[in-house]
Amino acid sequence: MSEPIQPVFTIDKLYVKDLSLEIPNAPQIFLEREQPKVELQIQNAAAQIGEGVFEASLTATVTSKVGDKTMFLIEVCQAGIFQIRNLGKEDMDMVLGVGCPNILYPYLREVVSDCATRAGFMPVVLAPMNFEALYVQRLQQQQEQQQQQQQQQAPAGNA
């Protein structure tokens, strides 16, 4: 009797794929005493780069502003190479959409905080994120879009 094929998940490499820092209003912006507003945009992506080998990435854009003046803009793409084998499509989507981002996010947070500090600002501490909830929300949006498309394509009834 043959044993069932076991799923494989390993981390081959974690790395900063891209890092950008802009301080467009330096040096005057360092004289501001008002509390800045920080905005965060985050995106995740994944692509197969070999047989059972995937690159997953998280890109964060952090913008800090005082009024209409930008204090700084940090953009970081934290990536990883993962070996993922013997999973069905649904499980694979879940691993790439939830598991990999959960691994990458702490590293992304550290890079953002370190970059802000090295630029002369207070550290930016990004709040924890629930990638599972984001994944479920994205699935629901896709289902709603499919339903809308099906309704639009349905032949009109006789009036």
CSV table of C-alpha atoms in Angstrom, one decimal:
chain,number,residue,atom,x,y,z
A,1,MET,CA,0.0,0.0,0.0
A,2,SER,CA,1.5,3.3,-1.0
A,3,GLU,CA,1.6,6.2,1.4
A,4,PRO,CA,-0.3,9.4,0.5
A,5,ILE,CA,1.8,12.2,-1.0
A,6,GLN,CA,2.6,14.7,1.7
A,7,PRO,CA,2.3,18.5,1.0
A,8,VAL,CA,5.6,20.3,0.9
A,9,PHE,CA,6.2,23.9,2.1
A,10,THR,CA,9.6,25.4,2.6
A,11,ILE,CA,11.1,28.8,2.6
A,12,ASP,CA,14.1,29.1,0.3
A,13,LYS,CA,14.9,32.8,0.6
A,14,LEU,CA,13.5,36.0,2.1
A,15,TYR,CA,14.7,39.3,0.7
A,16,VAL,CA,13.9,43.0,0.2
A,17,LYS,CA,13.1,43.1,-3.5
A,18,ASP,CA,12.7,46.9,-3.7
A,19,LEU,CA,13.1,49.8,-1.3
A,20,SER,CA,12.5,53.5,-2.0
A,21,LEU,CA,12.5,56.5,0.3
A,22,GLU,CA,11.6,60.0,-0.6
A,23,ILE,CA,11.7,63.1,1.6
A,24,PRO,CA,10.5,65.8,-0.9
A,25,ASN,CA,10.3,68.6,1.6
A,26,ALA,CA,13.7,68.1,3.4
A,27,PRO,CA,15.2,69.8,5.3
A,28,GLN,CA,12.3,72.2,6.2
A,29,ILE,CA,10.0,69.2,7.0
A,30,PHE,CA,12.2,68.3,10.0
A,31,LEU,CA,11.2,71.6,11.6
A,32,GLU,CA,7.5,70.6,11.6
A,33,ARG,CA,6.1,69.9,15.1
A,34,GLU,CA,2.6,68.9,14.1
A,35,GLN,CA,1.6,65.2,14.4
A,36,PRO,CA,1.8,63.6,10.9
A,37,LYS,CA,-0.9,61.5,9.4
A,38,VAL,CA,0.4,58.1,8.1
A,39,GLU,CA,-1.3,56.2,5.3
A,40,LEU,CA,-0.6,52.6,4.4
A,41,GLN,CA,-1.4,50.8,1.2
A,42,ILE,CA,-0.5,47.2,0.9
A,43,GLN,CA,-0.6,44.7,-2.0
A,44,ASN,CA,0.4,41.1,-2.2
A,45,ALA,CA,1.3,39.1,-5.3
A,46,ALA,CA,2.6,35.6,-6.1
A,47,ALA,CA,4.0,34.0,-9.2
A,48,GLN,CA,5.3,30.6,-10.1
A,49,ILE,CA,8.9,30.8,-11.1
A,50,GLY,CA,9.7,27.1,-11.4
A,51,GLU,CA,8.2,23.6,-10.9
A,52,GLY,CA,6.8,23.9,-7.4
A,53,VAL,CA,8.7,27.1,-6.7
A,54,PHE,CA,6.9,30.4,-6.2
A,55,GLU,CA,7.8,34.0,-5.4
A,56,ALA,CA,5.4,35.7,-3.1
A,57,SER,CA,5.7,39.4,-2.3
A,58,LEU,CA,4.2,42.1,-0.2
A,59,THR,CA,4.5,45.7,-1.2
A,60,ALA,CA,3.8,48.5,1.2
A,61,THR,CA,3.5,52.2,0.4
A,62,VAL,CA,3.7,54.3,3.6
A,63,THR,CA,3.0,58.1,3.2
A,64,SER,CA,3.5,60.5,6.1
A,65,LYS,CA,2.0,64.0,5.7
A,66,VAL,CA,1.7,67.1,7.8
A,67,GLY,CA,-1.2,69.1,6.3
A,68,ASP,CA,-0.6,68.9,2.5
A,69,LYS,CA,3.2,68.5,2.9
A,70,THR,CA,4.7,65.0,2.5
A,71,MET,CA,7.1,64.3,5.2
A,72,PHE,CA,8.2,61.0,3.6
A,73,LEU,CA,7.2,58.3,1.3
A,74,ILE,CA,8.5,54.7,1.8
A,75,GLU,CA,7.8,51.9,-0.6
A,76,VAL,CA,9.1,48.4,0.3
A,77,CYS,CA,8.6,45.2,-1.6
A,78,GLN,CA,9.4,42.3,0.7
A,79,ALA,CA,9.6,39.0,-1.1
A,80,GLY,CA,10.3,35.3,-0.6
A,81,ILE,CA,10.9,32.2,-2.6
A,82,PHE,CA,8.9,29.3,-1.4
A,83,GLN,CA,8.7,25.6,-2.4
A,84,ILE,CA,5.1,24.5,-2.4
A,85,ARG,CA,4.2,21.1,-3.8
A,86,ASN,CA,1.4,18.6,-3.6
A,87,LEU,CA,-1.5,21.0,-2.9
A,88,GLY,CA,-4.8,21.4,-4.7
A,89,LYS,CA,-5.6,24.8,-6.3
A,90,GLU,CA,-7.8,26.0,-3.5
A,91,ASP,CA,-5.1,25.1,-0.9
A,92,MET,CA,-2.4,26.6,-3.1
A,93,ASP,CA,-4.3,29.9,-3.4
A,94,MET,CA,-4.8,30.0,0.4
A,95,VAL,CA,-1.1,29.4,1.1
A,96,LEU,CA,0.0,32.1,-1.4
A,97,GLY,CA,-2.7,34.5,-0.3
A,98,VAL,CA,-2.5,34.0,3.5
A,99,GLY,CA,0.4,31.8,4.6
A,100,CYS,CA,3.2,33.5,2.6
A,101,PRO,CA,2.0,37.1,3.4
A,102,ASN,CA,1.9,36.1,7.1
A,103,ILE,CA,5.6,35.0,6.9
A,104,LEU,CA,6.6,38.1,4.9
A,105,TYR,CA,4.8,40.8,6.9
A,106,PRO,CA,7.0,40.9,10.0
A,107,TYR,CA,10.0,41.5,7.8
A,108,LEU,CA,8.2,44.2,5.9
A,109,ARG,CA,7.3,45.9,9.1
A,110,GLU,CA,10.9,45.9,10.3
A,111,VAL,CA,12.2,47.4,7.0
A,112,VAL,CA,9.6,50.2,7.1
A,113,SER,CA,10.4,51.0,10.7
A,114,ASP,CA,14.1,50.9,10.1
A,115,CYS,CA,13.9,53.0,7.0
A,116,ALA,CA,11.9,55.7,8.7
A,117,THR,CA,14.3,55.8,11.6
A,118,ARG,CA,17.4,56.0,9.4
A,119,ALA,CA,15.7,58.8,7.5
A,120,GLY,CA,15.6,60.8,10.7
A,121,PHE,CA,11.9,60.3,11.6
A,122,MET,CA,10.1,58.4,14.4
A,123,PRO,CA,9.8,54.7,13.7
A,124,VAL,CA,6.6,53.7,11.9
A,125,VAL,CA,5.1,50.7,13.6
A,126,LEU,CA,2.6,49.0,11.2
A,127,ALA,CA,-0.3,47.3,12.9
A,128,PRO,CA,-0.7,43.6,12.6
A,129,MET,CA,-2.8,42.5,9.6
A,130,ASN,CA,-5.2,39.6,9.2
A,131,PHE,CA,-4.4,38.2,5.7
A,132,GLU,CA,-7.0,35.5,6.1
A,133,ALA,CA,-9.8,38.1,6.4
A,134,LEU,CA,-8.4,40.0,3.4
A,135,TYR,CA,-8.3,36.8,1.4
A,136,VAL,CA,-11.9,35.9,2.3
A,137,GLN,CA,-13.0,39.5,1.4
A,138,ARG,CA,-11.2,39.2,-1.9
A,139,LEU,CA,-13.0,35.9,-2.7
A,140,GLN,CA,-16.4,37.4,-1.8
A,141,GLN,CA,-15.7,40.3,-4.1
A,142,GLN,CA,-14.7,38.0,-7.0
A,143,GLN,CA,-17.9,35.9,-6.4
A,144,GLU,CA,-20.1,39.1,-6.5
A,145,GLN,CA,-18.4,40.2,-9.7
A,146,GLN,CA,-19.0,36.8,-11.3
A,147,GLN,CA,-22.7,37.0,-10.3
A,148,GLN,CA,-23.1,40.5,-11.7
A,149,GLN,CA,-21.5,39.4,-15.0
A,150,GLN,CA,-23.8,36.3,-15.2
A,151,GLN,CA,-26.8,38.5,-14.6
A,152,GLN,CA,-25.7,41.0,-17.3
A,153,GLN,CA,-25.1,38.1,-19.8
A,154,ALA,CA,-28.4,36.4,-19.1
A,155,PRO,CA,-30.9,36.8,-22.0
A,156,ALA,CA,-33.7,39.3,-21.3
A,157,GLY,CA,-37.1,37.8,-20.6
A,158,ASN,CA,-40.0,38.4,-22.9
A,159,ALA,CA,-42.1,41.4,-21.9
